[in-house]
mmCIF file of C-alpha atoms in Angstrom:
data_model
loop_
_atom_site.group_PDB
_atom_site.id
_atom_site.type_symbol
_atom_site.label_atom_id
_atom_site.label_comp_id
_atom_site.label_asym_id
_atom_site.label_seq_id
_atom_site.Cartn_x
_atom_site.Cartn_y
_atom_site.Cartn_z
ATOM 1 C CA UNK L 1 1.388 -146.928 -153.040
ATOM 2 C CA UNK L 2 -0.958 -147.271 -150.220
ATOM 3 C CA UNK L 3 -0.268 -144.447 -148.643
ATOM 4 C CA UNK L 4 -0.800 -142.562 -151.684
ATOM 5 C CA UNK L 5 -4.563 -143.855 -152.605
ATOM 6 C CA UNK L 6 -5.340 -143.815 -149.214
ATOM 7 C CA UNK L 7 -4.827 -139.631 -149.147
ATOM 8 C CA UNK L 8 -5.932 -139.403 -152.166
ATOM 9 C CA UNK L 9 -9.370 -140.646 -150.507
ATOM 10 C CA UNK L 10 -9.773 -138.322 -147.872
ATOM 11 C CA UNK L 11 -8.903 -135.743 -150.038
ATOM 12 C CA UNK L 12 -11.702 -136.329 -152.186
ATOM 13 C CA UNK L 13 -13.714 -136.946 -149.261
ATOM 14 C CA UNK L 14 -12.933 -133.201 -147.505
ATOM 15 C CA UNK L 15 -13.653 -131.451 -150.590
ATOM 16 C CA UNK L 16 -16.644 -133.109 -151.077
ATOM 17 C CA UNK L 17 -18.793 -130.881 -148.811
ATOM 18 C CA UNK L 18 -17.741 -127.886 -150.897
ATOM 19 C CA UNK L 19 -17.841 -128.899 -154.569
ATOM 20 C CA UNK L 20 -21.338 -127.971 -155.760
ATOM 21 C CA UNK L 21 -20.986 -128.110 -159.561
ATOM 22 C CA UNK L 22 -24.203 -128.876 -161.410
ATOM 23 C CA UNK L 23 -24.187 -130.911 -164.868
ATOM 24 C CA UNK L 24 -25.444 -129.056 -167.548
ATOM 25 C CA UNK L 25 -27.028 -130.452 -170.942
ATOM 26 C CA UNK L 26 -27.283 -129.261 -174.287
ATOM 27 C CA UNK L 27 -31.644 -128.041 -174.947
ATOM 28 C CA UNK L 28 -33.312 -124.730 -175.123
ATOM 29 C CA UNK L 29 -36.463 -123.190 -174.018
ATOM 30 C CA UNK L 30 -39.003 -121.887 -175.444
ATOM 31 C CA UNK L 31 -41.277 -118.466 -174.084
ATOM 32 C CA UNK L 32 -44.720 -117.816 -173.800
ATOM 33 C CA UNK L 33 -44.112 -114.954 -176.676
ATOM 34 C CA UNK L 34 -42.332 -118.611 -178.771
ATOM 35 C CA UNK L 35 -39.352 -116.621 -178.670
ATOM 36 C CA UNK L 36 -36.242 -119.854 -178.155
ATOM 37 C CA UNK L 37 -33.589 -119.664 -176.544
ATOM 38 C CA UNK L 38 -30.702 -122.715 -176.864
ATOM 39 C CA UNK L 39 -28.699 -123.070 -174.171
ATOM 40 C CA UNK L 40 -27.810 -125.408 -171.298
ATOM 41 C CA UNK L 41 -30.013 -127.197 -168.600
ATOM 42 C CA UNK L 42 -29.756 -128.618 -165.259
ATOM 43 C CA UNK L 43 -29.542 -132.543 -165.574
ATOM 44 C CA UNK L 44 -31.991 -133.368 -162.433
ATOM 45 C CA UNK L 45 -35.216 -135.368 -161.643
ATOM 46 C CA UNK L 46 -38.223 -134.322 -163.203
ATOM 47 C CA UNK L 47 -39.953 -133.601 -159.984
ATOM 48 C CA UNK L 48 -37.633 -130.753 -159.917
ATOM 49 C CA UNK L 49 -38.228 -129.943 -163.306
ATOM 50 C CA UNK L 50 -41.810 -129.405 -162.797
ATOM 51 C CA UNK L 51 -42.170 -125.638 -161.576
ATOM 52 C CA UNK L 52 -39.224 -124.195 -162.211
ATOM 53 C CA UNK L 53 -35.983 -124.465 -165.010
ATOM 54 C CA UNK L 54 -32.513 -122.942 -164.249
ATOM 55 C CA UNK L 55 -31.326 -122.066 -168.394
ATOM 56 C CA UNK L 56 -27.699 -121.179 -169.162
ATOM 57 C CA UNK L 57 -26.229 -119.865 -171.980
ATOM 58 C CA UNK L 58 -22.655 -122.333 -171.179
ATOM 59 C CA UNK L 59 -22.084 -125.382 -169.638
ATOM 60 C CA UNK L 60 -19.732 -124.105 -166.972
ATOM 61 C CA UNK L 61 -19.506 -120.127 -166.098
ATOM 62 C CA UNK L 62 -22.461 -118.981 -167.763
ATOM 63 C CA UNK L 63 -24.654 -117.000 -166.683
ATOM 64 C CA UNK L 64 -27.852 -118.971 -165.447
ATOM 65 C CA UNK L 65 -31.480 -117.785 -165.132
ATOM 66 C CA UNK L 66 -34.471 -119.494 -163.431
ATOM 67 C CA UNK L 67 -37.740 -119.438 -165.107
ATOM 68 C CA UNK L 68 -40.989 -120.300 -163.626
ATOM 69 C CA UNK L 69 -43.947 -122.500 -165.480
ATOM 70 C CA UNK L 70 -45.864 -118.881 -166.096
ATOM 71 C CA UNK L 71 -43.004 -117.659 -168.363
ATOM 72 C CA UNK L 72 -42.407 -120.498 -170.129
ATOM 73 C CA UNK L 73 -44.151 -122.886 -172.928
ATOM 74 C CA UNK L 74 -41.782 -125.766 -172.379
ATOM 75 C CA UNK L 75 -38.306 -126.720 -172.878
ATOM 76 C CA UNK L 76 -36.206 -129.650 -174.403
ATOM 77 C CA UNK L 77 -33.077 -131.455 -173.820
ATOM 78 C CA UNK L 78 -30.782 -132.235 -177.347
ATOM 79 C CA UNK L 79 -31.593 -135.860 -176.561
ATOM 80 C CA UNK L 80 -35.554 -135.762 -176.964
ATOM 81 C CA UNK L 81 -36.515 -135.246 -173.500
ATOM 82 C CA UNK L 82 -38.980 -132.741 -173.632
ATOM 83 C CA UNK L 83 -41.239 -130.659 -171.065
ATOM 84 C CA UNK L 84 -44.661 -128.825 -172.176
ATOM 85 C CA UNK L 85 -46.676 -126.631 -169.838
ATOM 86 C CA UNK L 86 -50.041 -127.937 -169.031
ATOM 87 C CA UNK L 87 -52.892 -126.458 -167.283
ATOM 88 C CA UNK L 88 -55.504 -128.334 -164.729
ATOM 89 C CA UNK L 89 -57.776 -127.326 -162.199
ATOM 90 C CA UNK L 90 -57.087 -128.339 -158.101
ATOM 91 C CA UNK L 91 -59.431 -129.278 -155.711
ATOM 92 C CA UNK L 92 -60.761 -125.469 -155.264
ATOM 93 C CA UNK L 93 -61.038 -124.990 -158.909
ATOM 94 C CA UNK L 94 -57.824 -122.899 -159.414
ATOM 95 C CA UNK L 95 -55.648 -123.462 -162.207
ATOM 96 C CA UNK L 96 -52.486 -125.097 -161.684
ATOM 97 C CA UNK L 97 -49.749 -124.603 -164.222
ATOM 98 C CA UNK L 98 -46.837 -127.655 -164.578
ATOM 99 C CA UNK L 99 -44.334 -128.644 -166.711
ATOM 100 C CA UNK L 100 -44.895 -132.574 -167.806
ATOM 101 C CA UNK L 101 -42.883 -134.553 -169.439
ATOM 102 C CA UNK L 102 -43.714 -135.846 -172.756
ATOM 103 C CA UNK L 103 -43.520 -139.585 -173.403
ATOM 104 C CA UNK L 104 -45.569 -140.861 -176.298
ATOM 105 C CA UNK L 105 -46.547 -139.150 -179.232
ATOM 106 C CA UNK L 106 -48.942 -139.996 -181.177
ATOM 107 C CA UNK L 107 -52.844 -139.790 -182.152
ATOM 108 C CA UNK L 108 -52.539 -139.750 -178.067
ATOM 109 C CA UNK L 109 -49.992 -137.565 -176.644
ATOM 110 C CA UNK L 110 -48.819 -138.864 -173.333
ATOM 111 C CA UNK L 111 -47.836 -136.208 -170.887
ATOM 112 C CA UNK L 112 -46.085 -137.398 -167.143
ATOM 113 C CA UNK L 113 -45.719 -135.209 -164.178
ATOM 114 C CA UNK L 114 -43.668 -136.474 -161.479
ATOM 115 C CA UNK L 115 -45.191 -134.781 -157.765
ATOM 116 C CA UNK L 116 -41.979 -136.162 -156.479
ATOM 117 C CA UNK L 117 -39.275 -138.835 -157.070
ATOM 118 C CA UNK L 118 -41.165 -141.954 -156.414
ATOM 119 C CA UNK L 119 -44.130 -143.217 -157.805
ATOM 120 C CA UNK L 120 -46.865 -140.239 -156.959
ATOM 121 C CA UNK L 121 -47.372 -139.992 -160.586
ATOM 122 C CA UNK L 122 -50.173 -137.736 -162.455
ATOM 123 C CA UNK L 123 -50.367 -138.368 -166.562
ATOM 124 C CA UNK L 124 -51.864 -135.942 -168.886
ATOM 125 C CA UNK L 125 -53.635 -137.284 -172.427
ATOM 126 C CA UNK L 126 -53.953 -135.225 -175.229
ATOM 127 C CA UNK L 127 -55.991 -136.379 -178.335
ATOM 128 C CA UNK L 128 -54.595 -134.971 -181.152
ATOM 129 C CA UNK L 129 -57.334 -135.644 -183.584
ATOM 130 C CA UNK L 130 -60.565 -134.164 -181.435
ATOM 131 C CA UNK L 131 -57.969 -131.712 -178.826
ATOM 132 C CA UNK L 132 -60.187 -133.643 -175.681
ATOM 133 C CA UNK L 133 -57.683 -133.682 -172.759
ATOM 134 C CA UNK L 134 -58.191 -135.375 -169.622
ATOM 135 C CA UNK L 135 -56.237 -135.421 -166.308
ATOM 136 C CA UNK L 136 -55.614 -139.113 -165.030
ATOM 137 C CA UNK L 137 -55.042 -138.972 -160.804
ATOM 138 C CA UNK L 138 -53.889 -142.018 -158.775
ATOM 139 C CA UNK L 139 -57.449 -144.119 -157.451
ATOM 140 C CA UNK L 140 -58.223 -142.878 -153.984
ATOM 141 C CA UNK L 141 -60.069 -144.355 -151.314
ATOM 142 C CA UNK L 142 -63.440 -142.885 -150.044
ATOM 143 C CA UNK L 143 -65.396 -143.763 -146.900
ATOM 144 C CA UNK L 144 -69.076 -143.592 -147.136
ATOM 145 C CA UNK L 145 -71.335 -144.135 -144.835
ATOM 146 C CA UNK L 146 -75.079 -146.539 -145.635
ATOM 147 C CA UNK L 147 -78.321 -146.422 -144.852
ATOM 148 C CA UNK L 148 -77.825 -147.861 -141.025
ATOM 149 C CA UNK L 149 -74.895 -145.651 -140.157
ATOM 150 C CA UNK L 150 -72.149 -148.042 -141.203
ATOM 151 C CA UNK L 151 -68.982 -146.923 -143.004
ATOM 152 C CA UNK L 152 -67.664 -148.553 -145.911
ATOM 153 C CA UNK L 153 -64.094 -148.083 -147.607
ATOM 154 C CA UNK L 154 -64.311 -148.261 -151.349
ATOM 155 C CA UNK L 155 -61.667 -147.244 -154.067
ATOM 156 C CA UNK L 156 -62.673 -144.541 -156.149
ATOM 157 C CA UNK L 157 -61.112 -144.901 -159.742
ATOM 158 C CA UNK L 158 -61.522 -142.552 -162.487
ATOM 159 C CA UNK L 159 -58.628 -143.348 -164.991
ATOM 160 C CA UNK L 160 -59.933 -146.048 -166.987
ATOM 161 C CA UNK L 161 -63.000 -144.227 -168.073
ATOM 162 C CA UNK L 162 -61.166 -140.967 -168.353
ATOM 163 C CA UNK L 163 -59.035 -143.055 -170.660
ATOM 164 C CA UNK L 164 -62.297 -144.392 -172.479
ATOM 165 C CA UNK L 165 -63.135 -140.918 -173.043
ATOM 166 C CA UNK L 166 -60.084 -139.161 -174.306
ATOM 167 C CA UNK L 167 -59.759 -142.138 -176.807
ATOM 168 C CA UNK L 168 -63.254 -140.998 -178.515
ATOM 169 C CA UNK L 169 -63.565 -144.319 -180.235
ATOM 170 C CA UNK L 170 -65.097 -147.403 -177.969
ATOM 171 C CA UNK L 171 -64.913 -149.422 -181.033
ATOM 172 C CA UNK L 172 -61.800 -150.087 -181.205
ATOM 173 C CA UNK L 173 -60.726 -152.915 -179.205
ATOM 174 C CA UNK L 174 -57.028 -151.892 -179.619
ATOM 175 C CA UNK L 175 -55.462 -150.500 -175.950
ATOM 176 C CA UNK L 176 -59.047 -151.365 -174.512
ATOM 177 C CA UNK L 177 -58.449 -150.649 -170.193
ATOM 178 C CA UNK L 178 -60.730 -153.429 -168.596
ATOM 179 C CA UNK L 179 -59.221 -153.516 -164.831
ATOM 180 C CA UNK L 180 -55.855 -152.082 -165.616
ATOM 181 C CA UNK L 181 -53.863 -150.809 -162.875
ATOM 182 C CA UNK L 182 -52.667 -147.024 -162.080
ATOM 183 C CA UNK L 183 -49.222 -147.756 -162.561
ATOM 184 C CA UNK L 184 -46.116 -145.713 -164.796
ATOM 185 C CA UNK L 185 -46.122 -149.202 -166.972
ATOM 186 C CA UNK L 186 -49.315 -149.751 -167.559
ATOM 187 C CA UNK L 187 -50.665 -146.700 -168.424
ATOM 188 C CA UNK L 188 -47.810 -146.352 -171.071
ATOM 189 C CA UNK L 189 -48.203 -149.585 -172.394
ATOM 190 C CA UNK L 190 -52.070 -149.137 -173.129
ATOM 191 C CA UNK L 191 -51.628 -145.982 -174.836
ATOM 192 C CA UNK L 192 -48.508 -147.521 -177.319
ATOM 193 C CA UNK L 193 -50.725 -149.952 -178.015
ATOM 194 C CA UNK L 194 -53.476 -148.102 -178.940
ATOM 195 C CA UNK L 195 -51.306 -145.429 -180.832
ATOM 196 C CA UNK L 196 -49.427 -148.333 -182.660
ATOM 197 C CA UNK L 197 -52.919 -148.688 -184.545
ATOM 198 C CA UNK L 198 -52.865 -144.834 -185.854
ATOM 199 C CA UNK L 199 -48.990 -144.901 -186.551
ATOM 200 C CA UNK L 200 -49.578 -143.868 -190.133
ATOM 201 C CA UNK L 201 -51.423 -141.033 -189.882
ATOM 202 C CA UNK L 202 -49.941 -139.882 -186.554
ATOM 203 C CA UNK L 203 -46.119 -141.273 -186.434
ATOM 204 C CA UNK L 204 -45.525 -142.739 -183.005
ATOM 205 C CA UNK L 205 -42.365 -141.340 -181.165
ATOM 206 C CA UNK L 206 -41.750 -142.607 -177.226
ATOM 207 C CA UNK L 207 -39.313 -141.520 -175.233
ATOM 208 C CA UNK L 208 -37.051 -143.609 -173.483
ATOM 209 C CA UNK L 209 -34.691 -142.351 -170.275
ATOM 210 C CA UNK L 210 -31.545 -144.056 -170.141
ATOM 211 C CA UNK L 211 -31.149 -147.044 -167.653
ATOM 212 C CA UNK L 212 -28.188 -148.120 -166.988
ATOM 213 C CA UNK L 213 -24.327 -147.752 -166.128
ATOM 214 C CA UNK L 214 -21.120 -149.669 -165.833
ATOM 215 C CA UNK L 215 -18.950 -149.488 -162.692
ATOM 216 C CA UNK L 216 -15.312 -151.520 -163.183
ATOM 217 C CA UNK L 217 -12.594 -150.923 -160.361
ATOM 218 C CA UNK L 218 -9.573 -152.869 -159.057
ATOM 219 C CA UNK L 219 -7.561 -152.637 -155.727
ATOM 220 C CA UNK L 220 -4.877 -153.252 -153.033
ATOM 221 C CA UNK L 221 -5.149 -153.493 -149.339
ATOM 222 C CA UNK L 222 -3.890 -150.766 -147.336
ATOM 223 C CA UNK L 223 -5.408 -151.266 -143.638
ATOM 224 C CA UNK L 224 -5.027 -154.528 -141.504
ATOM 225 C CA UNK L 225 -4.065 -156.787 -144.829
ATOM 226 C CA UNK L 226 -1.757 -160.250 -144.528
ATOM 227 C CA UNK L 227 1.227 -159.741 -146.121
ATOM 228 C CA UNK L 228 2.129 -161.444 -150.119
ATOM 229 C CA UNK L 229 0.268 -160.701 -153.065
ATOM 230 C CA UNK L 230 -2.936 -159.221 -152.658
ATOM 231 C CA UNK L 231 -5.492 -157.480 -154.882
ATOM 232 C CA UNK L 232 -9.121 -157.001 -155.934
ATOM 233 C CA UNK L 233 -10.951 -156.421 -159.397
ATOM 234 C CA UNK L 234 -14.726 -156.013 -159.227
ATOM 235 C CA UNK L 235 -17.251 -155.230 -162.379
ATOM 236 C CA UNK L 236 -20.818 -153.929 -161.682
ATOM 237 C CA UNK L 237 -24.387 -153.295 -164.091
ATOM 238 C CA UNK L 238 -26.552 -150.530 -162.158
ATOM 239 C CA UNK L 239 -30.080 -150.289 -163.704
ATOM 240 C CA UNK L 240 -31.083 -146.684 -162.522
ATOM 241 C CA UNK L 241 -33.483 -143.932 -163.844
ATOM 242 C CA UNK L 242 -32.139 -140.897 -163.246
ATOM 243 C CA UNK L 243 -35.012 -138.724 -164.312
ATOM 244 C CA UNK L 244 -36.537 -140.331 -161.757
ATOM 245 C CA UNK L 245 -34.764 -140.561 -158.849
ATOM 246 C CA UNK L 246 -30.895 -139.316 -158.439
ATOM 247 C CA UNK L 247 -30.502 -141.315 -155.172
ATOM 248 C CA UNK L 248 -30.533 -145.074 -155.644
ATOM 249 C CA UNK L 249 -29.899 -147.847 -158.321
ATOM 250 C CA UNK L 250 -29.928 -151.703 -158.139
ATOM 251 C CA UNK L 251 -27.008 -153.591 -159.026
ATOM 252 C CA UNK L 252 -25.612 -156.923 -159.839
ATOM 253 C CA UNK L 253 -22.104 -158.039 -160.897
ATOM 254 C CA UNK L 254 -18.906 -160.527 -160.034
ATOM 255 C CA UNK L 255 -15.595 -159.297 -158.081
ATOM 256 C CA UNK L 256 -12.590 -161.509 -157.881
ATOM 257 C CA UNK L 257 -10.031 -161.135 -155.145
ATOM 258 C CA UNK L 258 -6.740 -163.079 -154.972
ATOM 259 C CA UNK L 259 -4.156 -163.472 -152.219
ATOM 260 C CA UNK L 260 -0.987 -165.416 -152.312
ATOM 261 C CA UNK L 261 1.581 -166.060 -149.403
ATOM 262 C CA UNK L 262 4.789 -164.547 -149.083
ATOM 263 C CA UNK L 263 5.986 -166.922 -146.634
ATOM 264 C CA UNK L 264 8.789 -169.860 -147.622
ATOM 265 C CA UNK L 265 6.770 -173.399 -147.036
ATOM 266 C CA UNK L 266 9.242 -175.301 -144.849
ATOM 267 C CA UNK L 267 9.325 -178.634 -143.256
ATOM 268 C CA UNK L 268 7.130 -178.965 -139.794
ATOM 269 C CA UNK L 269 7.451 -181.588 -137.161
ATOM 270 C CA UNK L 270 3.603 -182.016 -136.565
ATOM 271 C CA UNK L 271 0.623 -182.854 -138.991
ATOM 272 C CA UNK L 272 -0.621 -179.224 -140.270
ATOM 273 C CA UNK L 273 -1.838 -177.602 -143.169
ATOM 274 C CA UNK L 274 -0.424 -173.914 -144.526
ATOM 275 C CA UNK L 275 -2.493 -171.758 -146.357
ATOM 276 C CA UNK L 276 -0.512 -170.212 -148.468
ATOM 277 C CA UNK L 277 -3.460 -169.116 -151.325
ATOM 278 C CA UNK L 278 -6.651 -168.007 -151.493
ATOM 279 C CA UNK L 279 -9.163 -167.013 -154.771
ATOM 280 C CA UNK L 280 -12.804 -165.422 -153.976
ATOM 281 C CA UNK L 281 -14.834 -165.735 -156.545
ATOM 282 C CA UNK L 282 -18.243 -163.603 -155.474
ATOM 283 C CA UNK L 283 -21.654 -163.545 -157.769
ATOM 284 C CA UNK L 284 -23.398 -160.749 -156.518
ATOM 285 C CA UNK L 285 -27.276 -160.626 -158.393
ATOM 286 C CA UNK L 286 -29.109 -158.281 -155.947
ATOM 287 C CA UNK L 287 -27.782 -155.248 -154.650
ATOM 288 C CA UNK L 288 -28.533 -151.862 -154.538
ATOM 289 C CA UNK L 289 -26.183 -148.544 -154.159
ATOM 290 C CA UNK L 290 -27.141 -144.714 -153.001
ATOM 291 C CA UNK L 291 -25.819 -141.687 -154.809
ATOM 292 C CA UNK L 292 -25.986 -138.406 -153.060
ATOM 293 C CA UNK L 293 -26.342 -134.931 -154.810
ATOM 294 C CA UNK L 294 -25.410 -133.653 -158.758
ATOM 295 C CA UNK L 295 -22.037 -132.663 -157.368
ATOM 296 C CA UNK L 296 -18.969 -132.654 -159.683
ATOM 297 C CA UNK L 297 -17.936 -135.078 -156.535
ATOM 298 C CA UNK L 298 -20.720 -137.439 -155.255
ATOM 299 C CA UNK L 299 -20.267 -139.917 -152.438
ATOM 300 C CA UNK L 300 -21.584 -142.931 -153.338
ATOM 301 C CA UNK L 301 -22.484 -146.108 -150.755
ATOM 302 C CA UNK L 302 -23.421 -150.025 -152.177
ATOM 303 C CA UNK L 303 -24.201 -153.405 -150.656
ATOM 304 C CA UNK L 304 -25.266 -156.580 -152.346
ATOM 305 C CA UNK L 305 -25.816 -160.180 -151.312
ATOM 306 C CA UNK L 306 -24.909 -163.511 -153.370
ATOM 307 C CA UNK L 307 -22.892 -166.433 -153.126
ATOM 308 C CA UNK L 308 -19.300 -166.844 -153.412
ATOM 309 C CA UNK L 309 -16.520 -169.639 -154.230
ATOM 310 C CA UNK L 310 -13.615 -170.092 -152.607
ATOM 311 C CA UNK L 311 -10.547 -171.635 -154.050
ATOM 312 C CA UNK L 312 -8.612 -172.442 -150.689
ATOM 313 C CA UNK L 313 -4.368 -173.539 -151.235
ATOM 314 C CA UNK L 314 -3.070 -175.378 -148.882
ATOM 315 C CA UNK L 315 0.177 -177.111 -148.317
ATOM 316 C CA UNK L 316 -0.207 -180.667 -145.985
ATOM 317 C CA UNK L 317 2.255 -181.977 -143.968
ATOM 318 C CA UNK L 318 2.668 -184.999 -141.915
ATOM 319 C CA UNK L 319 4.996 -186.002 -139.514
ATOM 320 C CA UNK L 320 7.144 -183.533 -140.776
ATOM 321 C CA UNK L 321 6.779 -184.293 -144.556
ATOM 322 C CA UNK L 322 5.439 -182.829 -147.037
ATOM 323 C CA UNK L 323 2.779 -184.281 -148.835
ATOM 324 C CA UNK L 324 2.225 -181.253 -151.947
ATOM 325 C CA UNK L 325 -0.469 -178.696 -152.382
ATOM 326 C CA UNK L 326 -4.063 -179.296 -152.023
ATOM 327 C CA UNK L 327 -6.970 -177.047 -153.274
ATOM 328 C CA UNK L 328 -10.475 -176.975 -151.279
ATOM 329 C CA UNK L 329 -13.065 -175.769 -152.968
ATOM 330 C CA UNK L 330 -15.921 -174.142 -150.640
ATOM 331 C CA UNK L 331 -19.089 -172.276 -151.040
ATOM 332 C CA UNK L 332 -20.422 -169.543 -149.358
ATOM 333 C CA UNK L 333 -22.747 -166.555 -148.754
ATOM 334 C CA UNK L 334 -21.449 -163.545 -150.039
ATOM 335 C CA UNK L 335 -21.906 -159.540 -148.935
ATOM 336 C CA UNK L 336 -20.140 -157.244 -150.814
ATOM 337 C CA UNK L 337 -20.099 -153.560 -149.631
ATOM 338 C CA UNK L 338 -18.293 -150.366 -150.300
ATOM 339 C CA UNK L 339 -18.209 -146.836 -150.098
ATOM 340 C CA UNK L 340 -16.066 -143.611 -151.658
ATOM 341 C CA UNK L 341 -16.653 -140.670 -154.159
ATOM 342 C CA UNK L 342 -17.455 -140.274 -157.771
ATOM 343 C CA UNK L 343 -15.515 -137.308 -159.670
ATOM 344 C CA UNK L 344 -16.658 -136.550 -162.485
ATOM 345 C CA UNK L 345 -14.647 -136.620 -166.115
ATOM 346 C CA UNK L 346 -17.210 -135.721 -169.070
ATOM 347 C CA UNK L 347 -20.087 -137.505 -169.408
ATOM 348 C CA UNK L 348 -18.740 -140.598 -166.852
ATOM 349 C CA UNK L 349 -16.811 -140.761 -163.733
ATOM 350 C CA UNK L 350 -13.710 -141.647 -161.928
ATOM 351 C CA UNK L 351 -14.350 -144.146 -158.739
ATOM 352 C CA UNK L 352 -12.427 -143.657 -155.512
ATOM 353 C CA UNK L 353 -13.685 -146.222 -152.897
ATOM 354 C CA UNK L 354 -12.900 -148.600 -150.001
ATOM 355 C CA UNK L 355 -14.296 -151.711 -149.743
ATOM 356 C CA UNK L 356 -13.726 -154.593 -146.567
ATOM 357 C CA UNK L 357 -12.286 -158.212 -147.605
ATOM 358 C CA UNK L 358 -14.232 -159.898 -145.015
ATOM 359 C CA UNK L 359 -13.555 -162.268 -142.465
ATOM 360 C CA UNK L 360 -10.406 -159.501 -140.646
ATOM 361 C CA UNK L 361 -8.592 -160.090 -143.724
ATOM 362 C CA UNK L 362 -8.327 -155.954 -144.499
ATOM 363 C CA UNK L 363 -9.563 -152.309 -145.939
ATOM 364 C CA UNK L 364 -9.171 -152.388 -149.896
ATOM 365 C CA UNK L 365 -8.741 -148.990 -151.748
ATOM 366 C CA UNK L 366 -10.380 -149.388 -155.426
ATOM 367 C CA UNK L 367 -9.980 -146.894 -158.166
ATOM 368 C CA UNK L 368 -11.906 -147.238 -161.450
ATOM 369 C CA UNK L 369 -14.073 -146.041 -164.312
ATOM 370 C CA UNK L 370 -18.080 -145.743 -163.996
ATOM 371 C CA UNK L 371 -19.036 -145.060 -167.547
#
């Protein structure tokens, strides 16, 4: 059995380098002429949604197309996430053309463009009672320089009274900015607020990416493990935005590892104790693990750090009797790492993986579900 998993790991792990299968999702686009076409769309970031959309008319096999931001109005995914064209002008006063996402609808419509995975975020506002759009920009810092020839460093902000202005109605104390930050979170929770107020004549509609996933695996030693019974089960929570960055997610979860002697306890002239049992009990509440690629295969890499229980068997003898079994119960700082290849089945994935038991004790191969 070993033997088996353990080729069937390198396997996956050769092939990996030459499986580059893109998921596809249900959506269609729509043309500049408002012709539509439905097809099937790359699942990726939307940083690399914003200039350009592969389209497909099947999942698998079809035949795919790019289209650029100039031929296009916008497109949609079948589960509501949707991308619009919108127009602003650079720092030379030429037009720039990108496709935003769009987030909150509403009295405001809340448009997000994504310059790259991370957090160098540009929002678009639309007001859909006047039409007044404005372009909100990260705050930047200026240097100036006074009177006396000194230089100053000052933060130039311009969102909050952009946001002011698109609103049209300083009355209303609903969503009002004061100081707020130039943050994803904020900015969407001011304009939900104010939108909230409006929801009857304009129907509020936000969209939501999906945040999490499951991992579950179990398995047996196969390098460098003592000999008896000896296995691993591990279960994992990964909060991760995908339309945000493929790469990382953080995790937390429990694994359990049990190992039990083989050997016949026997009578000893001198005082000793045999360990003949061992239960790991690890609580893992930080932890973060790297994806790599929209392969049908992806390698995948995790660590975490907690605190773990062991359960510690142990027969004691003295003088060449045995006295019975004694448990120890011990506690611990706990890493757990791992690494191996995610194959795709579906929408979810089979896990291939091996992961260290710590302390010399062996190389575990896992297989499991991440769904």
């Amino acid at each position: 059995m070993k033997y088996y998993l353990t080729t069937l790991l390198f396997f996956f792990l050769l092939i990996t380098r030459h499986t580059s299968a893109q998921n596809y999702k249900k959506g269609f686009i729509v043309k500049i002429n408002g012709d539509t076409l439905h097809g099937y769309l790359p699942d990726i970031t939307d940083s690399e949604l914003s200039a350009t959309v592969s389209f497909s008319s099947a999942a698998r096999n079809g035949q795919r197309v790019t289209f650029t931001v100039k031929e296009l109005s916008g497109f949609s995914f079948a589960n509501g996430r949707i991308f619009e064209r919108v127009a602003f002008s650079d720092s030379i006063h030429d037009t720039v053309y990108v496709f935003a996402k769009k987030v909150i609808g509403g009295k405001l419509r809340l448009y997000l463009w994504r310059r790259n995975s991370w957090d160098n975020i540009d929002f678009f506002l639309i007001n859909s009672t006047s039409g007044i759009s404005v372009h909100l920009t990260p705050p930047v810092k200026v240097v100036v320089k006074d009177e006396n020839g000194m230089q100053h460093t000052y933060e130039k902000i311009s969102h909050v009274g952009l946001i002011r202005y698109v609103k049209n109605d300083t009355g209303n104390v609903i969503g009002r900015e004061g100081n707020s930050g130039y943050s994803e979170h904020r900015i969407l929770k001011n304009i939900y607020e104010y939108d909230k107020a409006y929801d009857k004549d304009y129907p509020v509609k936000i969209y939501r990416e999906r945040k999490c996933f499951y991992d579950l695996t179990i398995g047996y030693p196969v390098f460098w493990a003592t000999g008896g019974i000896n296995f691993r089960a591990a279960f994992y929570f990964n909060g991760y935005r995908p339309e945000k960055n493929s790469i990382f997610s953080w995790m937390a979860g429990v694994s359990y590892r049990y190992w039990k002697s083989n050997k016949t306890a026997g009578n000893t002239p001198e005082n000793d104790n045999l360990n003949y049992q061992q239960q790991w009990i690890s609580a893992i509440p930080v932890g973060i693990q790297f994806r790599f690629g929209h392969k049908t295969v992806r390698p995948y890499f995790y660590t975490g750090i907690g605190m773990q229980v062991l359960l510690d068997g142990n027969y004691r003898y003295t003088r060449g009797d045995a006295l019975g079994m004694k448990t120890e119960l011990l506690f611990i700082p706990a890493l757990n790492i791992g690494a191996g290849i995610k194959i795709r089945a579906g929408s979810n994935f089979i896990a291939i993986e091996i992961t260290p038991a710590g302390i010399g004790e062996g190389i575990f191969a896992n297989v499991g579900y991440s769904f």
